[in-house]
mmCIF file of C-alpha atoms and ligand atoms in Angstrom:
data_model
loop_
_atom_site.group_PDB
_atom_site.id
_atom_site.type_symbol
_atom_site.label_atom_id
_atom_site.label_comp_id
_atom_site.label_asym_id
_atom_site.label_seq_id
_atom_site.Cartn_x
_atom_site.Cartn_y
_atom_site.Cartn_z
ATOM 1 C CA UNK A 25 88.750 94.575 46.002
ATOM 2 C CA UNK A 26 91.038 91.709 47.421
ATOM 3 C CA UNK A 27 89.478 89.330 49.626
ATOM 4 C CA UNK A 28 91.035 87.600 52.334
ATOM 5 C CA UNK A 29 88.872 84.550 54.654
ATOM 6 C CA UNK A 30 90.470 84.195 57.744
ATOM 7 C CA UNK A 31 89.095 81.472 60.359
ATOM 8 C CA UNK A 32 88.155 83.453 63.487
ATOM 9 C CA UNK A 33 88.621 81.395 66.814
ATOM 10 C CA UNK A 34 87.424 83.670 69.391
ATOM 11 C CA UNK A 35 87.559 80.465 71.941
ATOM 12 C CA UNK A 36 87.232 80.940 76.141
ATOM 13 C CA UNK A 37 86.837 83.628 78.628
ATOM 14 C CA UNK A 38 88.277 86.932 77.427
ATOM 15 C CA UNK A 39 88.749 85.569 73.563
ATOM 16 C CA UNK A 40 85.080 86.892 72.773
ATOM 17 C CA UNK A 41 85.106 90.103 74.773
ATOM 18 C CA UNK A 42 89.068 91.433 72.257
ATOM 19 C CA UNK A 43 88.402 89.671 69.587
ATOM 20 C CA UNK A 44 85.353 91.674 68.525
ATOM 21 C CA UNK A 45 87.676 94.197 68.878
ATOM 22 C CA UNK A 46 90.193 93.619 67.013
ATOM 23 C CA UNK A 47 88.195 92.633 63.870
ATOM 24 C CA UNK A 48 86.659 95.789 63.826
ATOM 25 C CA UNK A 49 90.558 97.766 64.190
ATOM 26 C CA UNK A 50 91.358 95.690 61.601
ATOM 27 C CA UNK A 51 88.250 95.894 58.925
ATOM 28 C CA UNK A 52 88.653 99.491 59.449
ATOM 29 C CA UNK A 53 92.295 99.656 58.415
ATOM 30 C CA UNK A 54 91.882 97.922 55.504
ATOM 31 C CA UNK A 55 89.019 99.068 53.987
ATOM 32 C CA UNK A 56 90.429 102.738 52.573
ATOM 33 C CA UNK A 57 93.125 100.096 50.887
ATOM 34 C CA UNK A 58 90.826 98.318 48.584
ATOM 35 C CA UNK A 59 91.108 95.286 51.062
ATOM 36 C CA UNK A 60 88.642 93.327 52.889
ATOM 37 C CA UNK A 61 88.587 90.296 55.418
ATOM 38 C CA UNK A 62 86.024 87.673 55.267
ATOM 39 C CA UNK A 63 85.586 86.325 59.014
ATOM 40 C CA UNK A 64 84.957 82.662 59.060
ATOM 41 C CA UNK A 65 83.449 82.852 63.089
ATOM 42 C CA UNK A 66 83.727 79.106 64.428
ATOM 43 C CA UNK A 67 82.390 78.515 68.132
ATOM 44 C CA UNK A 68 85.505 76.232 69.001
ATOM 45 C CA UNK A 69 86.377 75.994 72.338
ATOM 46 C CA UNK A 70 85.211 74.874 76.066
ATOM 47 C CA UNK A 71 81.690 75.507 75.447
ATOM 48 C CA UNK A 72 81.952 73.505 72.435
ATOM 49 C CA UNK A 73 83.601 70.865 74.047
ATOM 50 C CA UNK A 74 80.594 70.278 76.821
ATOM 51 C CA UNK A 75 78.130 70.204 74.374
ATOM 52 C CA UNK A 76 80.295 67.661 71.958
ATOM 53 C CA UNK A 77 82.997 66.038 73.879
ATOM 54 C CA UNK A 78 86.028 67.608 71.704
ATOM 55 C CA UNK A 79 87.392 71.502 71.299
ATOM 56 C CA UNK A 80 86.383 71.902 67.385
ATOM 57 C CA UNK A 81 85.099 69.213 64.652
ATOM 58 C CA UNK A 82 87.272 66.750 62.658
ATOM 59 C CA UNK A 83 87.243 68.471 60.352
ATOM 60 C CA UNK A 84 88.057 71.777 61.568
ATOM 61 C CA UNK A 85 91.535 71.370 60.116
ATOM 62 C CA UNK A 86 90.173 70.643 56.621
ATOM 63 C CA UNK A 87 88.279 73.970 57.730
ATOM 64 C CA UNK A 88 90.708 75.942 58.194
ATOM 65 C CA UNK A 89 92.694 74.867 55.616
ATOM 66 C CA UNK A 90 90.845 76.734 53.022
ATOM 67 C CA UNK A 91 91.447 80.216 54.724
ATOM 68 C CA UNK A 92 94.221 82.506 54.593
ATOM 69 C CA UNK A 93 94.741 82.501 58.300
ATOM 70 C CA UNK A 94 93.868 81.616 61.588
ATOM 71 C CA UNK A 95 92.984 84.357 64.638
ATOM 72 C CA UNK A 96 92.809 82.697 67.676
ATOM 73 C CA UNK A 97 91.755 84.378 70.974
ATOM 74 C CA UNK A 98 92.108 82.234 73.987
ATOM 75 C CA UNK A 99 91.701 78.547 75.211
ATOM 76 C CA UNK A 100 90.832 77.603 78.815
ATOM 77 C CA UNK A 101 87.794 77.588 81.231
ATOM 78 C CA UNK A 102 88.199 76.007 84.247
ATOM 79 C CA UNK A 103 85.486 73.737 83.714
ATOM 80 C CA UNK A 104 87.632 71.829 81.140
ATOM 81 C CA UNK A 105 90.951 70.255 81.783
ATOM 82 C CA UNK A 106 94.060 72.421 80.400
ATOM 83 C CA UNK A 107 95.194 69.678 78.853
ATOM 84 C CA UNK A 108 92.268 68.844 76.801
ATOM 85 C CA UNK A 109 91.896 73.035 75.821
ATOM 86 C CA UNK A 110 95.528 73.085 74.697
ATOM 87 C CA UNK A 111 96.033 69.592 73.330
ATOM 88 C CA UNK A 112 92.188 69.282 71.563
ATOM 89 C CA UNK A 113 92.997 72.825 70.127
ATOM 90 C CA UNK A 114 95.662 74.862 69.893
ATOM 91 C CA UNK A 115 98.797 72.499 69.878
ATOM 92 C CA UNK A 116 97.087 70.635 67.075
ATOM 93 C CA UNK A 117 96.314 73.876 64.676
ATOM 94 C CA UNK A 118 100.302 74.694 65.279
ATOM 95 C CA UNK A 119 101.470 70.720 64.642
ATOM 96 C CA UNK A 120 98.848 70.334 61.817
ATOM 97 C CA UNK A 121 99.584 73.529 60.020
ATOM 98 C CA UNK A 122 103.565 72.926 60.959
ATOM 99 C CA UNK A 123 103.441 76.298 62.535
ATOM 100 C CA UNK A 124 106.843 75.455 63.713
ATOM 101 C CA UNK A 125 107.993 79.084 64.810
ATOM 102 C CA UNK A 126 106.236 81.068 67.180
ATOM 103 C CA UNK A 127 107.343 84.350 67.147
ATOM 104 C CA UNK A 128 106.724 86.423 69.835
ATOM 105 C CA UNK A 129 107.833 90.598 69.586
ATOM 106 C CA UNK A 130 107.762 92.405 73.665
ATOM 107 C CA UNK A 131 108.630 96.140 73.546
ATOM 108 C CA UNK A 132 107.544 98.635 76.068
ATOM 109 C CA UNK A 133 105.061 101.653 76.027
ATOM 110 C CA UNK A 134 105.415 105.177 76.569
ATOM 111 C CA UNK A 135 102.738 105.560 79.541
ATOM 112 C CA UNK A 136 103.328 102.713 80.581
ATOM 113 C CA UNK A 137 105.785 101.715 83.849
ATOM 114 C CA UNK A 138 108.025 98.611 83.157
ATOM 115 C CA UNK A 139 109.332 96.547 85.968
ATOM 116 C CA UNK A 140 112.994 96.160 84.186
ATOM 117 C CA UNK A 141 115.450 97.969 85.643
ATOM 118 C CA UNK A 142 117.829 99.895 83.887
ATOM 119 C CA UNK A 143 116.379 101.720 80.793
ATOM 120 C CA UNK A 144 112.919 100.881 80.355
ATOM 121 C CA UNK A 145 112.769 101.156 76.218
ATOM 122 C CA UNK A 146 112.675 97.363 75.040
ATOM 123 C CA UNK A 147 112.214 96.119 71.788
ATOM 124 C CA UNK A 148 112.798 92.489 71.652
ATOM 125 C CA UNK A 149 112.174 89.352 69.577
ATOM 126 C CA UNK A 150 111.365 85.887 70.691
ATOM 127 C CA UNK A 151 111.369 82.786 68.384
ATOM 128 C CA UNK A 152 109.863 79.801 70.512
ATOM 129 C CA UNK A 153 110.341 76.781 68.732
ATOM 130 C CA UNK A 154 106.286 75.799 68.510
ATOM 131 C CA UNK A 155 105.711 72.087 67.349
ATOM 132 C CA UNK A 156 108.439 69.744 69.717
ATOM 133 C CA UNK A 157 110.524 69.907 72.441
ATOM 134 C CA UNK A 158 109.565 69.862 75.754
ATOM 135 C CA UNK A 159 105.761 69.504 74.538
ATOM 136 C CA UNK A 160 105.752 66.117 73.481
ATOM 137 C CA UNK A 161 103.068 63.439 73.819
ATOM 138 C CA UNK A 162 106.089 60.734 74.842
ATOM 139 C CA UNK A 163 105.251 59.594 78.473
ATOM 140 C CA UNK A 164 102.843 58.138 80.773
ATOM 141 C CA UNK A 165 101.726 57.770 84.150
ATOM 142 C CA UNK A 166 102.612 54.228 86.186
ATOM 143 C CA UNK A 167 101.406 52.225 89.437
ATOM 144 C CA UNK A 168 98.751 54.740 89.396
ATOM 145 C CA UNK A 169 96.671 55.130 92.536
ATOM 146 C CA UNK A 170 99.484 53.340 94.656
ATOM 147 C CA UNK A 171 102.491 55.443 96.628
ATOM 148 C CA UNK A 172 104.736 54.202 93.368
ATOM 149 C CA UNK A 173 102.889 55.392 91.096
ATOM 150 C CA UNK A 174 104.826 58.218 88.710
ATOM 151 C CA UNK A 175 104.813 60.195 86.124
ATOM 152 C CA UNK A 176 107.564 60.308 83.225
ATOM 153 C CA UNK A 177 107.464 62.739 80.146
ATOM 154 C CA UNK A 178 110.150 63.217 77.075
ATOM 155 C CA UNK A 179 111.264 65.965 75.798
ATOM 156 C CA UNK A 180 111.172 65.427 71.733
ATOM 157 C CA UNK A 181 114.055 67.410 69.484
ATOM 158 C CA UNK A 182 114.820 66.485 66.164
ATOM 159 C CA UNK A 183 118.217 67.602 64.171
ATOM 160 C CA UNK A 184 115.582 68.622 61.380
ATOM 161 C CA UNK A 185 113.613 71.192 63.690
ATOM 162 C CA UNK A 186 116.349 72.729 65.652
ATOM 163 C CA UNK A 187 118.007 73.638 62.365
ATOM 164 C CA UNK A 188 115.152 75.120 61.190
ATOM 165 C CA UNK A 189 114.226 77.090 64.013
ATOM 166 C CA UNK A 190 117.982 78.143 64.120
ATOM 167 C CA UNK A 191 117.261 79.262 60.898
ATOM 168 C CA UNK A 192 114.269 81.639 61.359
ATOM 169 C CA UNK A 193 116.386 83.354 63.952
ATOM 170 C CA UNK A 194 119.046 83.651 62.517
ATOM 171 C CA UNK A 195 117.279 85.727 59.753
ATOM 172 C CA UNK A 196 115.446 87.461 61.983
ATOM 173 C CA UNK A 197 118.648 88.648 64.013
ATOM 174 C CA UNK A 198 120.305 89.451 60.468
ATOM 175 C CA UNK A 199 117.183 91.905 59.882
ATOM 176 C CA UNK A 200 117.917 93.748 63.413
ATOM 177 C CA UNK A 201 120.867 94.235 64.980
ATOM 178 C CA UNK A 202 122.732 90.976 64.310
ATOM 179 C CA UNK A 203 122.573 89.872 68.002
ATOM 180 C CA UNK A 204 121.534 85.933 68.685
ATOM 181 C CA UNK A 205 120.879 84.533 72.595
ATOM 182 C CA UNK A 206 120.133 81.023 72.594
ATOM 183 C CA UNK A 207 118.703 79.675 75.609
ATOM 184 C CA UNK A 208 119.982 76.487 76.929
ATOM 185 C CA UNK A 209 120.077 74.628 79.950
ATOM 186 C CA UNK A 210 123.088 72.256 79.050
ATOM 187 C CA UNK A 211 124.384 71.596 82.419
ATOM 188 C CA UNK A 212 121.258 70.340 84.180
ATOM 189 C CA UNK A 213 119.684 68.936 81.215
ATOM 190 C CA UNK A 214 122.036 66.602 79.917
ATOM 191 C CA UNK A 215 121.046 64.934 76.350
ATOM 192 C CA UNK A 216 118.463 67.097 74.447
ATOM 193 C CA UNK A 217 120.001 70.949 75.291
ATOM 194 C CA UNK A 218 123.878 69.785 74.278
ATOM 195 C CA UNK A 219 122.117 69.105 71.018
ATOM 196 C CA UNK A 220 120.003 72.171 70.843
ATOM 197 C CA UNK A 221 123.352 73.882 71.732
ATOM 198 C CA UNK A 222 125.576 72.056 69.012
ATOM 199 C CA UNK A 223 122.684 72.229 66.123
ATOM 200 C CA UNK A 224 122.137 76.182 67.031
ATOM 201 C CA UNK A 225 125.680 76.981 66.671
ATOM 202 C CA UNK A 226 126.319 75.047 63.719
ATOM 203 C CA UNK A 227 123.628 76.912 61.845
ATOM 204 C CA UNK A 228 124.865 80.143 63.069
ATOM 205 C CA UNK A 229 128.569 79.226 61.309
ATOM 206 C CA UNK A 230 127.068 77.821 58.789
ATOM 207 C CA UNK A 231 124.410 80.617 57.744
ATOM 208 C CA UNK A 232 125.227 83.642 59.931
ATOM 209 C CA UNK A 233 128.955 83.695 60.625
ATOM 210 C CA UNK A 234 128.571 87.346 60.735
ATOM 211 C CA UNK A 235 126.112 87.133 63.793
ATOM 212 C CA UNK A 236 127.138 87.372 67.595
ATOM 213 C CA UNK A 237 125.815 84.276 69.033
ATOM 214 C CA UNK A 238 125.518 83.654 72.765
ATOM 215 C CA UNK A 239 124.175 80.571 74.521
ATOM 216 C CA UNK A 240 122.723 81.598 77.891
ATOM 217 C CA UNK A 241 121.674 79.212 80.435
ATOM 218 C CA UNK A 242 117.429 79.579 80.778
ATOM 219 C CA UNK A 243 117.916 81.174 84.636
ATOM 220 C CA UNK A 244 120.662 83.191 83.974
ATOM 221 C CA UNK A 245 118.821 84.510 81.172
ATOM 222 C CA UNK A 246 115.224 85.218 83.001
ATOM 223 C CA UNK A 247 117.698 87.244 85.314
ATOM 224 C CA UNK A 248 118.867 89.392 82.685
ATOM 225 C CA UNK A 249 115.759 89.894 81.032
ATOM 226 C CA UNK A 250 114.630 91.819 84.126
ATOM 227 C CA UNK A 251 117.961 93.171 85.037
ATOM 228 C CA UNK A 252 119.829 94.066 81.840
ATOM 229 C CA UNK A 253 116.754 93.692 78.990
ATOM 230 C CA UNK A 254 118.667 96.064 76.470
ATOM 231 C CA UNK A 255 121.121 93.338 76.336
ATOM 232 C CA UNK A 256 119.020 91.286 74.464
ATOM 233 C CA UNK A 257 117.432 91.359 71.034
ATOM 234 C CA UNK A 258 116.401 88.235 69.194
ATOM 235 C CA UNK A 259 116.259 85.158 71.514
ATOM 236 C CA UNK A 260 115.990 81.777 69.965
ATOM 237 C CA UNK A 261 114.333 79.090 72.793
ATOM 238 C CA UNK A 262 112.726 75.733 72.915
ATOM 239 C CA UNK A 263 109.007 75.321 73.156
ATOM 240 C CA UNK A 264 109.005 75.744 76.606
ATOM 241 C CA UNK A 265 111.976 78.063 77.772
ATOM 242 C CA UNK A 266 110.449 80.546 74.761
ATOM 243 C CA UNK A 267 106.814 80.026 76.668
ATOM 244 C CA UNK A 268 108.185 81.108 79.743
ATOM 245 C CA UNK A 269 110.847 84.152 78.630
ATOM 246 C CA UNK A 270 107.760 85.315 76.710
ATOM 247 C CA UNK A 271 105.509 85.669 79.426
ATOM 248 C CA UNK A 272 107.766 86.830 81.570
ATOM 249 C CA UNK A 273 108.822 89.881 79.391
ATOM 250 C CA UNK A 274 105.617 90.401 78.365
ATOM 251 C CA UNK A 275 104.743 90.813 82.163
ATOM 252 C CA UNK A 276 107.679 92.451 83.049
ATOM 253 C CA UNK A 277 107.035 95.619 80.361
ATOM 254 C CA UNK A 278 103.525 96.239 81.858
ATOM 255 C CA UNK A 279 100.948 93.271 80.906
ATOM 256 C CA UNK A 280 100.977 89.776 79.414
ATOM 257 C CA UNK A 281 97.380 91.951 77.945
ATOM 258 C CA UNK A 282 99.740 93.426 75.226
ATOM 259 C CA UNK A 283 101.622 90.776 73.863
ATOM 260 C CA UNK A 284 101.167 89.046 70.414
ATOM 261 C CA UNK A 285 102.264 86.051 68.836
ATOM 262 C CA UNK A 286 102.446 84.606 65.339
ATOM 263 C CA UNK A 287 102.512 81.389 65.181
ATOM 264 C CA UNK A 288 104.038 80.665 61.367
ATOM 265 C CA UNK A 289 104.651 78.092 58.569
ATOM 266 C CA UNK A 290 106.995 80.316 57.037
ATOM 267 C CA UNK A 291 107.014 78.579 53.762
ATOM 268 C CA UNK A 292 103.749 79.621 53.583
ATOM 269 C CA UNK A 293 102.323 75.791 52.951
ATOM 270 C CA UNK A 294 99.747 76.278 55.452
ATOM 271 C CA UNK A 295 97.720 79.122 57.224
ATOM 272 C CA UNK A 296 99.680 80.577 59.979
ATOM 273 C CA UNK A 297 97.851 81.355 63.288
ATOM 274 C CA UNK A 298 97.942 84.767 64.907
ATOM 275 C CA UNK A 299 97.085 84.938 68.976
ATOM 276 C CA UNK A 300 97.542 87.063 71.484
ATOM 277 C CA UNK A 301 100.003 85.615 73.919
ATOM 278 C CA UNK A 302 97.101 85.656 76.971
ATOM 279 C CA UNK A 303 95.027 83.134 77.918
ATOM 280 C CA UNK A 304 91.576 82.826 78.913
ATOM 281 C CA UNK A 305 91.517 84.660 82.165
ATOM 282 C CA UNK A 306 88.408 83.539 83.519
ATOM 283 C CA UNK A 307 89.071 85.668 86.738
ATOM 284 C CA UNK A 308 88.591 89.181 84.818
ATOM 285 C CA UNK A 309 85.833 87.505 82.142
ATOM 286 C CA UNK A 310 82.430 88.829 81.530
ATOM 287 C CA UNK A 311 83.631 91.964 82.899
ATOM 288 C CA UNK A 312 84.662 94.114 79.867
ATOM 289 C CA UNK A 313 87.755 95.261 80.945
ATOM 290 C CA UNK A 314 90.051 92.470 79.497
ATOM 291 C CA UNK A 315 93.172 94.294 77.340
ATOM 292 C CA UNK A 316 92.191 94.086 73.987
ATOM 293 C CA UNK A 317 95.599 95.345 72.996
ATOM 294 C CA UNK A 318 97.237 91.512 72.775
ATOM 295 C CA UNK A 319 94.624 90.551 70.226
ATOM 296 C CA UNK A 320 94.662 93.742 68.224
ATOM 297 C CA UNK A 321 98.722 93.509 68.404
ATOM 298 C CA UNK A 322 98.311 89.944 66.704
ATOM 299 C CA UNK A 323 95.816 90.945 63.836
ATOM 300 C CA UNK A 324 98.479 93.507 63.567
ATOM 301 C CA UNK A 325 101.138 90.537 62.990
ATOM 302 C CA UNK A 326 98.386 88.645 60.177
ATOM 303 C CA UNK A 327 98.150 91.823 58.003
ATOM 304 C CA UNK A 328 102.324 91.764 58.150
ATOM 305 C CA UNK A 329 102.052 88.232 57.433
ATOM 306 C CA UNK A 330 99.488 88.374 54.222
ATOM 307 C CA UNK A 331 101.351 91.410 52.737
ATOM 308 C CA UNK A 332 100.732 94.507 54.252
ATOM 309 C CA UNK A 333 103.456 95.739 56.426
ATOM 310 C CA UNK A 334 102.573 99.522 56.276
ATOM 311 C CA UNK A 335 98.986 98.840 57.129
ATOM 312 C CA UNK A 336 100.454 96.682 60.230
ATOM 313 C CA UNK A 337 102.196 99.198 60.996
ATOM 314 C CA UNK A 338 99.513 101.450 60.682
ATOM 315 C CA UNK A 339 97.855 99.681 63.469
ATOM 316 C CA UNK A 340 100.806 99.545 65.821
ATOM 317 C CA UNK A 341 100.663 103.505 65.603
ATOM 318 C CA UNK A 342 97.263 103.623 66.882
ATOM 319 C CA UNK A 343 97.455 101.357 69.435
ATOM 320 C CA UNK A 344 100.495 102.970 70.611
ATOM 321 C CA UNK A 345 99.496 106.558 70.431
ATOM 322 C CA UNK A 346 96.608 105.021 72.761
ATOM 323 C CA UNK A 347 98.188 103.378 74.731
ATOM 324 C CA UNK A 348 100.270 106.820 75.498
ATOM 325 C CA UNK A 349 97.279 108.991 75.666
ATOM 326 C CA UNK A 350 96.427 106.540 78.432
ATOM 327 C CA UNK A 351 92.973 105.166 77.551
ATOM 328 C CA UNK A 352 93.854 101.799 78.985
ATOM 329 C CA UNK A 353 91.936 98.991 80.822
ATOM 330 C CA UNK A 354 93.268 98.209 84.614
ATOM 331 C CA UNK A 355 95.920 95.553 83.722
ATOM 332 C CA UNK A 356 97.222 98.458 83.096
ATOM 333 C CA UNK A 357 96.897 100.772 85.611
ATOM 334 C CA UNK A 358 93.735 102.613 83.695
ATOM 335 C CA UNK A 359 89.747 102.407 83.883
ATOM 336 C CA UNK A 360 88.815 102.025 80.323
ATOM 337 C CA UNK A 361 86.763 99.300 78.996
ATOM 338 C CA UNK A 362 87.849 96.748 76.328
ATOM 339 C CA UNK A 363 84.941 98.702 73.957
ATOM 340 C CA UNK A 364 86.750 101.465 74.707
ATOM 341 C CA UNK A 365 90.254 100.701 73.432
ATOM 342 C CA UNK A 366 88.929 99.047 71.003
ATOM 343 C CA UNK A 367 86.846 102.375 69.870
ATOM 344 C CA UNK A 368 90.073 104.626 70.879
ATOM 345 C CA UNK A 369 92.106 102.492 68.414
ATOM 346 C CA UNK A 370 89.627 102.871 65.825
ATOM 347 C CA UNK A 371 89.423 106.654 66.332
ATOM 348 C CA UNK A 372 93.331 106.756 66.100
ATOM 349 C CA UNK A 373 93.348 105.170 62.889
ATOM 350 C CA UNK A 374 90.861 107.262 61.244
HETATM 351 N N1 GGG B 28 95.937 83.025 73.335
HETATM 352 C C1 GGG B 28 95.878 81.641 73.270
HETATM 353 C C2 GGG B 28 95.802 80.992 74.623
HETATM 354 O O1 GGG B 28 94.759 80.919 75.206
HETATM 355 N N2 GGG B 28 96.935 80.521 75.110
HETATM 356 C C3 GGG B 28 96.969 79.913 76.395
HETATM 357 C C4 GGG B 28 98.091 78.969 76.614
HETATM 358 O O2 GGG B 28 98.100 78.348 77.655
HETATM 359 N N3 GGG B 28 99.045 78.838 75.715
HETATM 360 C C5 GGG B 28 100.122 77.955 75.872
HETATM 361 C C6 GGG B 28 101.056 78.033 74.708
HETATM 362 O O3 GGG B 28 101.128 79.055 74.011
HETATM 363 O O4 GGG B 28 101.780 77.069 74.483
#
């Protein structure tokens, strides 16, 4: 029997109600392989912060550490400031474990209407860069409480990280079908997406000469995500621009409920972290009827990651012969219950 301990971070609002979920989809499609997971449940999070003034322990990375991966569900409540939830939790699991690629896969669904026009099958890759950027901790506030006062923030990127995201993608585009968009903004932003620009395309001669490479401005990009997705394949972006595209395809195939993210150390020097791309959505909590499909997609991602692609892929069958036989919650246009796709998953798998 091989063991694997994987920190379980069920976090805010909807995190417990599809995280349940999905560790039962995946214990289940492991077991007949000799393979088990040992859940390492940690009450991180909002609730935790009220009761202790901080999102998880100090030594909650030393925690961690000694698993094989992290599952996060979602940060947020609106009790707590977003930028204590993200900042006091997430960002620091991705900087600590120098989770520095956040990959994030959008395809559609049979049975499932997309809002893209043209021909609804997608199948596309982001790779957000996940650890600088545009989320940096360089800025401040000034003259506060006066009609001066301001607000200034830098956007961080290092030769050393855009080559290495450059990287990633470029292998990942090399896998696929040897497409590469880069997003930019290099004629509004004037110092930090020239670089991203120069650094990207000197990676791509350098390591993928063989690859088409196209550097799309951020807005023309968003437009052709919804207007020509089929275009696109593997998309390289900054912290933020790769936030946004994400969400936005994600959204635009049906639900942001669906989509998964990995966020990696691909050298494997640290536990990678594997979320759905959701939040806490403390509008549809307590209610049972939050998508459990994002988290399950993610687990999905972690048995990839630890060495089990056909089992992973395994999983994507059943959630996707579910999500065609139409057992889905409302995000999507159905009336099931989270138990229920959970238990429809399950069933599919068997
Ligand atoms: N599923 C994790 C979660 O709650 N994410 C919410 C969020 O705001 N994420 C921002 C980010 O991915 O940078």
């Amino acid at each position: 029997m091989r063991t694997h301990a994987v920190s379980v971070l069920a976090g805010d609002g909807i995190g417990p109600e599809v995280m349940p979920e999905a560790l039962a989809v995946l214990d289940d499609a492991v077991a007949p392989h000799g393979i088990r997971f040992e859940w390492h449940e940690q009450p991180w999070g909002s609730e935790y912060y009220r009761r202790h003034g901080r999102m998880m322990p100090t030594d909650a990375i030393e925690t961690m550490a000694a698993t094989d991966a992290v599952f996060l569900g979602a940060v947020g409540h609106p009790s707590v400031s977003d930028v204590e939830t993200l900042w006091g939790m997430l960002i620091p699991i991705r900087r600590e474990f120098d989770q520095y690629v956040n990959l994030r896969p959008v395809r559609s669904f049979a049975g499932i209407s997309s809002s893209l026009a043209g021909d609804p099958e997608i199948d596309l890759v982001i790779v957000r860069e996940n650890v600088e950027g545009e989320y940096s901790e360089v800025g401040g506030r000034a003259y506060r409480g006066t009609p001066h006062e301001a607000a200034y923030q830098q956007a961080l990127f290092t030769r050393f990280g855009v080559q290495r995201i450059a990287r990633y993608a470029v292998d990942r585009a090399r896998e696929r079908s040897g497409r590469l968009v880069s997003a930019t903004k290099s004629n509004g932003i004037i110092h930090t997406m020239p670089f991203w620009d120069e650094i990207v395309a000197e990676v791509v001669a350098r390591d993928g000469a063989e690859l088409e490479l196209e550097s799309v401005l951020i807005d023309a990009l968003a437009a052709r995500m919804v207007r020509a997705p089929r275009s696109l394949d593997v998309i390289v972006a900054s912290n933020l621009f790769g936030d946004i595209l994400s969400d936005l395809a994600a959204g635009a195939v049906g639900s942001i409920g669906i989509a998964p993210s990995a966020n990696l150390n691909p050298e494997r020097a640290f536990p990678s972290m594997f979320e759905p791309v959701h939040g806490s959505a403390p509008d549809i909590a307590g209610r049972g009827i939050a998508n459990p499909i994002g988290q399950i997609w993610a687990g999905a991602m972690m048995l990839d990651h630890l060495g089990y692609p056909q089992i992973a892929a395994q999983v994507e069958a059943a959630f996707t012969a579910v999500i065609g036989a139409g057992v889905v919650t409302p995000d999507l246009g159905g009336s099931a219950s989270t138990a229920e796709v959970g238990a429809a998953v399950r069933a599919a798998l068997a």
